[in-house]
Amino acid sequence: MERSDEILEIVREIREDIAYMKRHRNMLCGTPVLEVSEVCDLLKISDRQLRRYCVSGQLTGFHFGRRLMFSAAEINRFVERIDTECRQRKELKNRIRNL
């Protein structure tokens, strides 16, 4: 690999990192964190419903100063958990229907 190819590869990696950082402007130790409004937009729920999930223990956020924040990984786990529960309920309904 020539020196110019190495430089181009490094520039490409830097561009990818910049694009990632633009999409996830809030980072904590390299982990993307989301504000309440971003989580609400992502999950298509209200601010109040998001806070209900927190109070019930279904979602865990943290305060950064006065702002409530959520790690992107926590939101992904929440979505997977809700999806799994929904599938289980559908399977149960189908089993009951087939009795």
mmCIF file of C-alpha atoms in Angstrom:
data_model
loop_
_atom_site.group_PDB
_atom_site.id
_atom_site.type_symbol
_atom_site.label_atom_id
_atom_site.label_comp_id
_atom_site.label_asym_id
_atom_site.label_seq_id
_atom_site.Cartn_x
_atom_site.Cartn_y
_atom_site.Cartn_z
ATOM 1 C CA MET A 1 0.000 0.000 0.000
ATOM 2 C CA GLU A 2 1.400 3.366 -0.984
ATOM 3 C CA ARG A 3 1.711 6.239 1.420
ATOM 4 C CA SER A 4 -1.065 8.157 -0.387
ATOM 5 C CA ASP A 5 -3.396 5.164 -0.053
ATOM 6 C CA GLU A 6 -2.671 5.009 3.671
ATOM 7 C CA ILE A 7 -3.464 8.699 4.025
ATOM 8 C CA LEU A 8 -6.707 8.294 2.079
ATOM 9 C CA GLU A 9 -7.705 5.386 4.326
ATOM 10 C CA ILE A 10 -7.029 7.454 7.450
ATOM 11 C CA VAL A 11 -9.065 10.356 6.031
ATOM 12 C CA ARG A 12 -11.938 7.974 5.252
ATOM 13 C CA GLU A 13 -11.896 6.654 8.837
ATOM 14 C CA ILE A 14 -11.852 10.192 10.225
ATOM 15 C CA ARG A 15 -14.857 11.110 8.058
ATOM 16 C CA GLU A 16 -16.755 8.074 9.349
ATOM 17 C CA ASP A 17 -15.937 9.075 12.929
ATOM 18 C CA ILE A 18 -17.110 12.639 12.291
ATOM 19 C CA ALA A 19 -20.361 11.413 10.729
ATOM 20 C CA TYR A 20 -20.951 9.148 13.723
ATOM 21 C CA MET A 21 -20.276 11.994 16.149
ATOM 22 C CA LYS A 22 -22.690 14.268 14.267
ATOM 23 C CA ARG A 23 -25.434 11.680 14.630
ATOM 24 C CA HIS A 24 -24.625 11.172 18.324
ATOM 25 C CA ARG A 25 -23.605 14.580 19.517
ATOM 26 C CA ASN A 26 -23.963 13.669 23.198
ATOM 27 C CA MET A 27 -21.372 11.122 24.221
ATOM 28 C CA LEU A 28 -20.328 9.845 27.622
ATOM 29 C CA CYS A 29 -17.112 7.812 27.691
ATOM 30 C CA GLY A 30 -17.581 7.018 23.997
ATOM 31 C CA THR A 31 -21.166 5.831 24.498
ATOM 32 C CA PRO A 32 -23.968 7.782 22.802
ATOM 33 C CA VAL A 33 -26.482 9.283 25.212
ATOM 34 C CA LEU A 34 -29.899 10.663 24.344
ATOM 35 C CA GLU A 35 -31.940 13.460 25.831
ATOM 36 C CA VAL A 36 -35.607 13.038 26.766
ATOM 37 C CA SER A 37 -36.814 14.680 23.539
ATOM 38 C CA GLU A 38 -34.604 12.409 21.411
ATOM 39 C CA VAL A 39 -35.866 9.272 23.174
ATOM 40 C CA CYS A 40 -39.485 10.424 22.809
ATOM 41 C CA ASP A 41 -38.976 11.022 19.080
ATOM 42 C CA LEU A 42 -37.247 7.676 18.670
ATOM 43 C CA LEU A 43 -39.903 5.667 20.534
ATOM 44 C CA LYS A 44 -42.800 7.868 19.364
ATOM 45 C CA ILE A 45 -44.062 8.383 22.911
ATOM 46 C CA SER A 46 -44.811 11.420 25.037
ATOM 47 C CA ASP A 47 -42.504 12.930 27.622
ATOM 48 C CA ARG A 48 -44.947 11.853 30.326
ATOM 49 C CA GLN A 49 -45.002 8.219 29.129
ATOM 50 C CA LEU A 50 -41.208 8.145 29.106
ATOM 51 C CA ARG A 51 -41.144 9.361 32.690
ATOM 52 C CA ARG A 52 -43.738 6.710 33.639
ATOM 53 C CA TYR A 53 -41.418 4.035 32.236
ATOM 54 C CA CYS A 54 -38.643 5.466 34.435
ATOM 55 C CA VAL A 55 -40.788 5.537 37.586
ATOM 56 C CA SER A 56 -41.968 1.964 36.981
ATOM 57 C CA GLY A 57 -38.371 0.804 36.527
ATOM 58 C CA GLN A 58 -38.809 -0.283 32.920
ATOM 59 C CA LEU A 59 -36.270 2.302 31.749
ATOM 60 C CA THR A 60 -33.234 3.571 33.589
ATOM 61 C CA GLY A 61 -31.916 7.036 32.916
ATOM 62 C CA PHE A 62 -29.453 9.252 34.702
ATOM 63 C CA HIS A 63 -29.243 12.920 35.520
ATOM 64 C CA PHE A 64 -26.478 14.993 34.031
ATOM 65 C CA GLY A 65 -26.837 18.220 35.911
ATOM 66 C CA ARG A 66 -30.550 18.918 35.691
ATOM 67 C CA ARG A 67 -31.027 17.001 32.446
ATOM 68 C CA LEU A 68 -32.385 13.461 32.308
ATOM 69 C CA MET A 69 -30.342 11.375 29.872
ATOM 70 C CA PHE A 70 -30.475 7.793 28.592
ATOM 71 C CA SER A 71 -27.747 5.630 27.108
ATOM 72 C CA ALA A 72 -28.479 4.415 23.599
ATOM 73 C CA ALA A 73 -27.700 0.864 24.756
ATOM 74 C CA GLU A 74 -30.378 1.115 27.479
ATOM 75 C CA ILE A 75 -32.953 2.264 24.914
ATOM 76 C CA ASN A 76 -32.027 -0.640 22.617
ATOM 77 C CA ARG A 77 -32.425 -3.143 25.480
ATOM 78 C CA PHE A 78 -35.802 -1.609 26.345
ATOM 79 C CA VAL A 79 -37.027 -1.926 22.747
ATOM 80 C CA GLU A 80 -35.848 -5.549 22.556
ATOM 81 C CA ARG A 81 -37.548 -6.364 25.875
ATOM 82 C CA ILE A 82 -40.845 -4.778 24.759
ATOM 83 C CA ASP A 83 -40.636 -6.596 21.414
ATOM 84 C CA THR A 84 -40.052 -9.939 23.156
ATOM 85 C CA GLU A 85 -42.967 -9.366 25.541
ATOM 86 C CA CYS A 86 -45.251 -8.466 22.634
ATOM 87 C CA ARG A 87 -44.299 -11.639 20.751
ATOM 88 C CA GLN A 88 -44.906 -13.758 23.845
ATOM 89 C CA ARG A 89 -48.365 -12.218 24.327
ATOM 90 C CA LYS A 90 -49.254 -12.900 20.683
ATOM 91 C CA GLU A 91 -48.126 -16.520 21.000
ATOM 92 C CA LEU A 92 -50.187 -16.935 24.166
ATOM 93 C CA LYS A 93 -53.284 -15.467 22.481
ATOM 94 C CA ASN A 94 -52.831 -17.807 19.525
ATOM 95 C CA ARG A 95 -52.485 -20.827 21.833
ATOM 96 C CA ILE A 96 -55.624 -19.854 23.741
ATOM 97 C CA ARG A 97 -57.502 -19.336 20.485
ATOM 98 C CA ASN A 98 -56.462 -22.786 19.251
ATOM 99 C CA LEU A 99 -57.734 -24.606 22.352
#
